PDB file of C-alpha atoms in Angstrom:
ATOM      1  CA  MET Q   1     162.053 -46.836-122.144  1.00 90.00           C
ATOM      2  CA  LEU Q   2     160.249 -44.797-119.502  1.00 93.00           C
ATOM      3  CA  THR Q   3     161.132 -41.082-119.509  1.00 95.00           C
ATOM      4  CA  CYS Q   4     160.567 -39.118-116.296  1.00 95.00           C
ATOM      5  CA  TYR Q   5     160.724 -35.415-115.538  1.00 94.00           C
ATOM      6  CA  ALA Q   6     163.277 -34.488-112.877  1.00 94.00           C
ATOM      7  CA  PRO Q   7     163.395 -30.684-112.546  1.00 94.00           C
ATOM      8  CA  ASP Q   8     165.533 -30.778-109.392  1.00 93.00           C
ATOM      9  CA  LEU Q   9     168.168 -33.143-110.810  1.00 94.00           C
ATOM     10  CA  HIS Q  10     171.698 -31.807-111.317  1.00 91.00           C
ATOM     11  CA  PRO Q  11     174.819 -33.185-113.019  1.00 92.00           C
ATOM     12  CA  GLY Q  12     177.027 -35.165-110.672  1.00 92.00           C
ATOM     13  CA  GLN Q  13     174.257 -36.643-108.547  1.00 94.00           C
ATOM     14  CA  PRO Q  14     174.804 -40.398-108.102  1.00 96.00           C
ATOM     15  CA  ALA Q  15     171.149 -41.162-107.437  1.00 97.00           C
ATOM     16  CA  TYR Q  16     167.667 -39.766-107.777  1.00 97.00           C
ATOM     17  CA  THR Q  17     164.290 -40.539-106.210  1.00 97.00           C
ATOM     18  CA  LEU Q  18     161.212 -40.257-108.397  1.00 96.00           C
ATOM     19  CA  SER Q  19     158.149 -38.387-107.173  1.00 93.00           C
ATOM     20  CA  GLU Q  20     155.327 -40.481-105.758  1.00 93.00           C
ATOM     21  CA  GLU Q  21     153.311 -40.059-108.960  1.00 91.00           C
ATOM     22  CA  GLU Q  22     156.223 -41.078-111.196  1.00 92.00           C
ATOM     23  CA  SER Q  23     157.131 -43.929-108.826  1.00 95.00           C
ATOM     24  CA  LYS Q  24     153.618 -45.349-108.946  1.00 95.00           C
ATOM     25  CA  HIS Q  25     153.574 -45.182-112.743  1.00 93.00           C
ATOM     26  CA  ALA Q  26     156.995 -46.854-113.028  1.00 95.00           C
ATOM     27  CA  VAL Q  27     156.472 -49.636-110.495  1.00 95.00           C
ATOM     28  CA  ARG Q  28     152.724 -50.307-110.372  1.00 94.00           C
ATOM     29  CA  VAL Q  29     151.708 -49.504-113.972  1.00 95.00           C
ATOM     30  CA  LEU Q  30     154.838 -50.394-115.982  1.00 95.00           C
ATOM     31  CA  ARG Q  31     156.031 -52.984-113.440  1.00 96.00           C
ATOM     32  CA  LEU Q  32     159.649 -51.894-113.614  1.00 95.00           C
ATOM     33  CA  GLY Q  33     161.938 -53.847-111.328  1.00 96.00           C
ATOM     34  CA  SER Q  34     165.507 -53.455-110.106  1.00 96.00           C
ATOM     35  CA  GLY Q  35     167.942 -52.918-112.971  1.00 96.00           C
ATOM     36  CA  ALA Q  36     165.306 -51.622-115.401  1.00 97.00           C
ATOM     37  CA  PRO Q  37     166.527 -48.665-117.510  1.00 97.00           C
ATOM     38  CA  VAL Q  38     164.913 -45.225-117.076  1.00 97.00           C
ATOM     39  CA  ALA Q  39     165.540 -41.954-118.920  1.00 96.00           C
ATOM     40  CA  LEU Q  40     165.342 -38.594-117.147  1.00 96.00           C
ATOM     41  CA  VAL Q  41     165.067 -35.010-118.403  1.00 96.00           C
ATOM     42  CA  ASP Q  42     165.398 -31.928-116.225  1.00 96.00           C
ATOM     43  CA  GLY Q  43     163.844 -29.378-118.619  1.00 96.00           C
ATOM     44  CA  ARG Q  44     167.064 -27.331-118.527  1.00 96.00           C
ATOM     45  CA  GLY Q  45     168.974 -29.164-121.238  1.00 96.00           C
ATOM     46  CA  GLY Q  46     169.978 -32.221-119.211  1.00 96.00           C
ATOM     47  CA  ARG Q  47     169.296 -35.788-120.310  1.00 96.00           C
ATOM     48  CA  TYR Q  48     170.195 -38.661-117.995  1.00 97.00           C
ATOM     49  CA  GLN Q  49     170.291 -42.435-118.116  1.00 97.00           C
ATOM     50  CA  ALA Q  50     169.540 -44.408-114.972  1.00 97.00           C
ATOM     51  CA  VAL Q  51     168.564 -47.837-113.691  1.00 98.00           C
ATOM     52  CA  VAL Q  52     166.093 -48.730-110.971  1.00 98.00           C
ATOM     53  CA  ALA Q  53     167.910 -49.377-107.678  1.00 97.00           C
ATOM     54  CA  ASP Q  54     164.849 -49.792-105.440  1.00 97.00           C
ATOM     55  CA  ALA Q  55     161.449 -50.415-107.033  1.00 96.00           C
ATOM     56  CA  ASN Q  56     159.436 -48.766-104.294  1.00 96.00           C
ATOM     57  CA  PRO Q  57     155.979 -47.707-105.628  1.00 95.00           C
ATOM     58  CA  LYS Q  58     156.048 -44.539-103.506  1.00 95.00           C
ATOM     59  CA  ARG Q  59     159.743 -43.628-103.638  1.00 96.00           C
ATOM     60  CA  CYS Q  60     161.373 -45.382-106.577  1.00 97.00           C
ATOM     61  CA  GLN Q  61     165.130 -44.888-106.302  1.00 97.00           C
ATOM     62  CA  LEU Q  62     167.330 -44.671-109.390  1.00 97.00           C
ATOM     63  CA  ARG Q  63     171.071 -44.980-109.887  1.00 97.00           C
ATOM     64  CA  LEU Q  64     172.335 -42.550-112.489  1.00 97.00           C
ATOM     65  CA  THR Q  65     174.631 -43.984-115.152  1.00 97.00           C
ATOM     66  CA  ALA Q  66     175.093 -41.253-117.771  1.00 96.00           C
ATOM     67  CA  HIS Q  67     174.464 -37.560-118.423  1.00 96.00           C
ATOM     68  CA  GLU Q  68     174.171 -35.573-121.657  1.00 95.00           C
ATOM     69  CA  ALA Q  69     174.009 -31.777-121.813  1.00 95.00           C
ATOM     70  CA  VAL Q  70     171.929 -30.491-124.733  1.00 94.00           C
ATOM     71  CA  LEU Q  71     172.730 -26.938-125.791  1.00 92.00           C
ATOM     72  CA  PRO Q  72     169.796 -24.532-126.209  1.00 91.00           C
ATOM     73  CA  ARG Q  73     168.762 -23.901-129.790  1.00 87.00           C
ATOM     74  CA  SER Q  74     170.385 -20.888-131.413  1.00 86.00           C
ATOM     75  CA  TYR Q  75     167.082 -19.967-133.108  1.00 90.00           C
ATOM     76  CA  VAL Q  76     164.351 -19.139-130.577  1.00 94.00           C
ATOM     77  CA  THR Q  77     160.693 -19.628-131.447  1.00 96.00           C
ATOM     78  CA  HIS Q  78     158.248 -17.539-129.401  1.00 97.00           C
ATOM     79  CA  VAL Q  79     154.489 -17.523-129.953  1.00 98.00           C
ATOM     80  CA  ALA Q  80     152.239 -14.987-128.209  1.00 98.00           C
ATOM     81  CA  VAL Q  81     148.629 -16.116-128.519  1.00 98.00           C
ATOM     82  CA  ALA Q  82     145.245 -15.017-127.194  1.00 98.00           C
ATOM     83  CA  PRO Q  83     143.848 -18.102-125.397  1.00 97.00           C
ATOM     84  CA  THR Q  84     140.593 -19.508-126.714  1.00 96.00           C
ATOM     85  CA  LYS Q  85     137.356 -19.653-124.741  1.00 94.00           C
ATOM     86  CA  ASN Q  86     137.507 -23.442-124.943  1.00 95.00           C
ATOM     87  CA  LEU Q  87     140.644 -24.239-122.968  1.00 95.00           C
ATOM     88  CA  ASP Q  88     140.908 -27.716-124.533  1.00 96.00           C
ATOM     89  CA  ARG Q  89     142.067 -26.041-127.727  1.00 97.00           C
ATOM     90  CA  MET Q  90     144.887 -24.225-125.919  1.00 97.00           C
ATOM     91  CA  GLU Q  91     145.877 -27.460-124.219  1.00 98.00           C
ATOM     92  CA  TRP Q  92     146.090 -29.105-127.635  1.00 98.00           C
ATOM     93  CA  PHE Q  93     148.238 -26.263-128.956  1.00 98.00           C
ATOM     94  CA  VAL Q  94     150.663 -26.365-126.017  1.00 98.00           C
ATOM     95  CA  GLU Q  95     151.065 -30.139-126.340  1.00 98.00           C
ATOM     96  CA  LYS Q  96     151.776 -30.049-130.064  1.00 98.00           C
ATOM     97  CA  ALA Q  97     153.967 -26.935-129.909  1.00 97.00           C
ATOM     98  CA  VAL Q  98     156.223 -28.555-127.311  1.00 97.00           C
ATOM     99  CA  GLU Q  99     156.435 -31.729-129.387  1.00 95.00           C
ATOM    100  CA  VAL Q 100     157.432 -29.766-132.509  1.00 94.00           C
ATOM    101  CA  GLY Q 101     159.849 -27.509-130.638  1.00 93.00           C
ATOM    102  CA  VAL Q 102     158.989 -24.109-129.153  1.00 96.00           C
ATOM    103  CA  GLU Q 103     161.049 -22.105-126.673  1.00 96.00           C
ATOM    104  CA  ARG Q 104     158.447 -19.725-125.282  1.00 97.00           C
ATOM    105  CA  ILE Q 105     154.671 -19.303-125.242  1.00 98.00           C
ATOM    106  CA  SER Q 106     153.047 -16.081-124.042  1.00 98.00           C
ATOM    107  CA  PHE Q 107     149.330 -15.524-123.565  1.00 98.00           C
ATOM    108  CA  LEU Q 108     147.676 -12.269-124.622  1.00 98.00           C
ATOM    109  CA  ARG Q 109     144.540 -10.572-123.341  1.00 98.00           C
ATOM    110  CA  CYS Q 110     143.123  -8.740-126.356  1.00 98.00           C
ATOM    111  CA  ALA Q 111     140.087  -6.523-126.874  1.00 97.00           C
ATOM    112  CA  ARG Q 112     138.132  -9.387-128.453  1.00 96.00           C
ATOM    113  CA  SER Q 113     139.394 -12.115-126.150  1.00 96.00           C
ATOM    114  CA  GLU Q 114     136.646 -14.336-124.791  1.00 92.00           C
ATOM    115  CA  ARG Q 115     138.935 -15.726-122.103  1.00 93.00           C
ATOM    116  CA  ARG Q 116     140.036 -12.998-119.705  1.00 92.00           C
ATOM    117  CA  GLU Q 117     141.776 -15.162-117.091  1.00 93.00           C
ATOM    118  CA  LEU Q 118     144.120 -18.126-117.397  1.00 95.00           C
ATOM    119  CA  LYS Q 119     145.676 -20.519-114.885  1.00 93.00           C
ATOM    120  CA  LEU Q 120     148.942 -22.009-116.091  1.00 96.00           C
ATOM    121  CA  GLU Q 121     149.097 -25.071-113.815  1.00 96.00           C
ATOM    122  CA  ARG Q 122     147.226 -27.408-116.174  1.00 96.00           C
ATOM    123  CA  LEU Q 123     149.103 -26.112-119.246  1.00 97.00           C
ATOM    124  CA  GLU Q 124     152.442 -26.563-117.487  1.00 97.00           C
ATOM    125  CA  LYS Q 125     151.598 -30.208-116.745  1.00 96.00           C
ATOM    126  CA  ILE Q 126     150.702 -30.746-120.389  1.00 97.00           C
ATOM    127  CA  ALA Q 127     153.993 -29.147-121.451  1.00 98.00           C
ATOM    128  CA  VAL Q 128     155.927 -31.507-119.156  1.00 96.00           C
ATOM    129  CA  SER Q 129     154.064 -34.528-120.527  1.00 96.00           C
ATOM    130  CA  ALA Q 130     154.821 -33.450-124.106  1.00 97.00           C
ATOM    131  CA  LEU Q 131     158.458 -32.853-123.154  1.00 96.00           C
ATOM    132  CA  LYS Q 132     158.797 -36.438-121.924  1.00 94.00           C
ATOM    133  CA  GLN Q 133     156.893 -37.941-124.844  1.00 93.00           C
ATOM    134  CA  SER Q 134     158.914 -36.122-127.506  1.00 93.00           C
ATOM    135  CA  GLY Q 135     162.339 -36.522-125.911  1.00 88.00           C
ATOM    136  CA  GLN Q 136     162.967 -32.785-125.741  1.00 90.00           C
ATOM    137  CA  ALA Q 137     165.555 -31.581-123.235  1.00 93.00           C
ATOM    138  CA  TRP Q 138     164.381 -27.983-122.742  1.00 96.00           C
ATOM    139  CA  LEU Q 139     160.992 -27.173-121.192  1.00 97.00           C
ATOM    140  CA  PRO Q 140     159.496 -24.099-122.885  1.00 97.00           C
ATOM    141  CA  GLN Q 141     158.788 -20.967-120.895  1.00 97.00           C
ATOM    142  CA  LEU Q 142     155.063 -20.358-120.366  1.00 98.00           C
ATOM    143  CA  ASP Q 143     154.171 -16.759-119.493  1.00 98.00           C
ATOM    144  CA  GLU Q 144     151.204 -15.471-117.530  1.00 97.00           C
ATOM    145  CA  LEU Q 145     148.325 -13.808-119.374  1.00 97.00           C
ATOM    146  CA  VAL Q 146     149.120 -10.135-120.094  1.00 98.00           C
ATOM    147  CA  ASP Q 147     147.363  -7.277-121.869  1.00 98.00           C
ATOM    148  CA  PHE Q 148     148.194  -6.776-125.529  1.00 98.00           C
ATOM    149  CA  ALA Q 149     149.401  -3.160-125.319  1.00 98.00           C
ATOM    150  CA  PRO Q 150     152.171  -3.581-122.712  1.00 98.00           C
ATOM    151  CA  PHE Q 151     153.328  -6.782-124.390  1.00 98.00           C
ATOM    152  CA  VAL Q 152     153.709  -5.000-127.716  1.00 98.00           C
ATOM    153  CA  ALA Q 153     155.433  -2.067-126.037  1.00 97.00           C
ATOM    154  CA  ALA Q 154     158.104  -4.404-124.632  1.00 97.00           C
ATOM    155  CA  ALA Q 155     158.526  -6.541-127.770  1.00 96.00           C
ATOM    156  CA  GLU Q 156     161.658  -6.526-129.918  1.00 95.00           C
ATOM    157  CA  ALA Q 157     160.161  -5.077-133.091  1.00 95.00           C
ATOM    158  CA  ALA Q 158     162.825  -6.419-135.449  1.00 93.00           C
ATOM    159  CA  THR Q 159     161.989 -10.042-134.676  1.00 95.00           C
ATOM    160  CA  THR Q 160     158.277  -9.728-133.833  1.00 97.00           C
ATOM    161  CA  PHE Q 161     155.498 -10.294-136.364  1.00 97.00           C
ATOM    162  CA  ILE Q 162     151.722 -10.028-136.226  1.00 98.00           C
ATOM    163  CA  ALA Q 163     149.514 -12.520-138.075  1.00 97.00           C
ATOM    164  CA  HIS Q 164     146.211 -10.720-138.592  1.00 94.00           C
ATOM    165  CA  LEU Q 165     143.321 -11.087-141.063  1.00 88.00           C
ATOM    166  CA  GLU Q 166     142.742  -7.459-142.030  1.00 86.00           C
ATOM    167  CA  GLU Q 167     143.216  -6.346-145.644  1.00 85.00           C
ATOM    168  CA  GLY Q 168     146.648  -5.052-146.548  1.00 83.00           C
ATOM    169  CA  GLU Q 169     150.076  -6.180-147.591  1.00 88.00           C
ATOM    170  CA  ARG Q 170     151.454  -9.089-145.606  1.00 91.00           C
ATOM    171  CA  THR Q 171     154.572 -11.183-146.112  1.00 92.00           C
ATOM    172  CA  ALA Q 172     154.809 -14.945-145.644  1.00 92.00           C
ATOM    173  CA  LEU Q 173     156.310 -15.665-142.224  1.00 93.00           C
ATOM    174  CA  ALA Q 174     158.844 -18.071-143.729  1.00 90.00           C
ATOM    175  CA  GLN Q 175     160.295 -15.249-145.833  1.00 89.00           C
ATOM    176  CA  VAL Q 176     161.009 -12.858-142.981  1.00 88.00           C
ATOM    177  CA  ALA Q 177     161.509 -15.056-139.921  1.00 85.00           C
ATOM    178  CA  ALA Q 178     164.948 -16.275-140.997  1.00 80.00           C
ATOM    179  CA  ALA Q 179     166.608 -12.878-140.793  1.00 77.00           C
ATOM    180  CA  GLY Q 180     167.184 -12.845-137.027  1.00 78.00           C
ATOM    181  CA  PRO Q 181     168.182 -15.129-134.146  1.00 88.00           C
ATOM    182  CA  GLY Q 182     164.532 -16.093-133.664  1.00 91.00           C
ATOM    183  CA  CYS Q 183     161.015 -14.821-134.046  1.00 95.00           C
ATOM    184  CA  CYS Q 184     157.985 -13.900-131.985  1.00 97.00           C
ATOM    185  CA  VAL Q 185     154.631 -14.282-133.721  1.00 98.00           C
ATOM    186  CA  LEU Q 186     151.468 -12.623-132.387  1.00 98.00           C
ATOM    187  CA  ILE Q 187     148.270 -14.653-132.848  1.00 98.00           C
ATOM    188  CA  GLY Q 188     144.933 -13.020-132.083  1.00 97.00           C
ATOM    189  CA  PRO Q 189     141.694 -14.309-130.547  1.00 96.00           C
ATOM    190  CA  GLU Q 190     138.808 -15.947-132.423  1.00 92.00           C
ATOM    191  CA  GLY Q 191     137.576 -12.536-133.592  1.00 92.00           C
ATOM    192  CA  ASP Q 192     141.094 -11.460-134.659  1.00 95.00           C
ATOM    193  CA  PHE Q 193     142.940  -8.387-133.464  1.00 97.00           C
ATOM    194  CA  THR Q 194     141.052  -5.104-133.612  1.00 97.00           C
ATOM    195  CA  PRO Q 195     142.161  -2.446-136.128  1.00 96.00           C
ATOM    196  CA  GLU Q 196     143.434  -0.417-133.184  1.00 97.00           C
ATOM    197  CA  GLU Q 197     145.595  -3.301-131.938  1.00 98.00           C
ATOM    198  CA  ILE Q 198     146.970  -3.867-135.422  1.00 97.00           C
ATOM    199  CA  ALA Q 199     147.773  -0.169-135.773  1.00 97.00           C
ATOM    200  CA  LEU Q 200     149.498  -0.198-132.383  1.00 98.00           C
ATOM    201  CA  ALA Q 201     151.695  -3.119-133.409  1.00 97.00           C
ATOM    202  CA  LEU Q 202     152.539  -1.637-136.804  1.00 97.00           C
ATOM    203  CA  GLY Q 203     153.329   1.680-135.161  1.00 97.00           C
ATOM    204  CA  ARG Q 204     155.908  -0.098-133.051  1.00 96.00           C
ATOM    205  CA  GLY Q 205     157.584  -1.454-136.181  1.00 97.00           C
ATOM    206  CA  ILE Q 206     156.133  -4.956-135.881  1.00 97.00           C
ATOM    207  CA  ARG Q 207     155.620  -6.377-139.379  1.00 96.00           C
ATOM    208  CA  PRO Q 208     152.428  -8.086-140.614  1.00 97.00           C
ATOM    209  CA  VAL Q 209     152.743 -11.677-141.838  1.00 96.00           C
ATOM    210  CA  THR Q 210     150.573 -14.390-143.311  1.00 95.00           C
ATOM    211  CA  LEU Q 211     150.566 -18.074-142.440  1.00 94.00           C
ATOM    212  CA  GLY Q 212     148.983 -19.124-145.720  1.00 89.00           C
ATOM    213  CA  PRO Q 213     145.823 -18.621-147.768  1.00 89.00           C
ATOM    214  CA  SER Q 214     143.425 -20.378-145.364  1.00 89.00           C
ATOM    215  CA  ARG Q 215     141.576 -18.744-142.473  1.00 90.00           C
ATOM    216  CA  LEU Q 216     142.881 -20.676-139.473  1.00 94.00           C
ATOM    217  CA  ARG Q 217     141.519 -21.169-135.978  1.00 95.00           C
ATOM    218  CA  THR Q 218     143.530 -19.467-133.260  1.00 97.00           C
ATOM    219  CA  GLU Q 219     145.222 -22.630-132.014  1.00 97.00           C
ATOM    220  CA  THR Q 220     145.879 -23.854-135.572  1.00 97.00           C
ATOM    221  CA  ALA Q 221     147.448 -20.529-136.533  1.00 97.00           C
ATOM    222  CA  ALA Q 222     149.669 -20.627-133.456  1.00 98.00           C
ATOM    223  CA  LEU Q 223     150.834 -24.143-134.280  1.00 98.00           C
ATOM    224  CA  ALA Q 224     151.377 -23.187-137.935  1.00 96.00           C
ATOM    225  CA  ALA Q 225     153.687 -20.412-136.710  1.00 97.00           C
ATOM    226  CA  VAL Q 226     155.690 -22.961-134.697  1.00 96.00           C
ATOM    227  CA  PHE Q 227     155.940 -25.298-137.705  1.00 94.00           C
ATOM    228  CA  THR Q 228     157.061 -22.453-139.955  1.00 94.00           C
ATOM    229  CA  ALA Q 229     159.730 -21.368-137.479  1.00 92.00           C
ATOM    230  CA  GLN Q 230     160.886 -24.978-137.206  1.00 89.00           C
ATOM    231  CA  LEU Q 231     161.377 -25.143-140.977  1.00 88.00           C
ATOM    232  CA  VAL Q 232     163.266 -21.853-140.891  1.00 84.00           C
ATOM    233  CA  ARG Q 233     165.457 -23.206-138.106  1.00 81.00           C
ATOM    234  CA  GLU Q 234     166.261 -26.391-140.033  1.00 78.00           C
ATOM    235  CA  ARG Q 235     167.363 -24.355-143.051  1.00 72.00           C
TER     236      ARG Q 235
END
């Protein structure tokens, strides 16, 4: 069944008109006709069932038949990552993180970051596509790129962890992430966080964690953090 994104849909509406892009895909590509079933998600916890009322390729009209409200998860997974120079790798991470289940993604500008600017439009489209593909009901929050220091200063230290590669004692994320209502994991750029950034985070009470024995790429480490939090959530 086709799943469409309907961010402006609200419970109680009897009908909904798909965007021109979604209409073209439904009618011209999938050849849906009148009476064909369609699923809708609003990204705010709402899932809807509908049928095609008018198979117009520019303004496909749907008749809504059912609504389900999905409660937000009680355990919130937040990953703050320094975007890679190759944006394709961040796009891959966002897609997979949404599929697995992440509530928030922040982007950090660190001392060793090779990417100093970031436009969210493309990443937001990828997040929406992954939302539809995976059947999720909540669209994750994607934050604008911010400097590391002010982000750390505003972080909730008790539930924030830094995954760095410097020598020193680190605890497995799975062992400490379950203690609170969620976790925020900081993932550095390709060259890792600087010693000064690590010291700043530790000075704020943010605890160092490890994601395993392997040295991971930035986007792989970020996804590993999401997977680990998902396992914690399931337990």
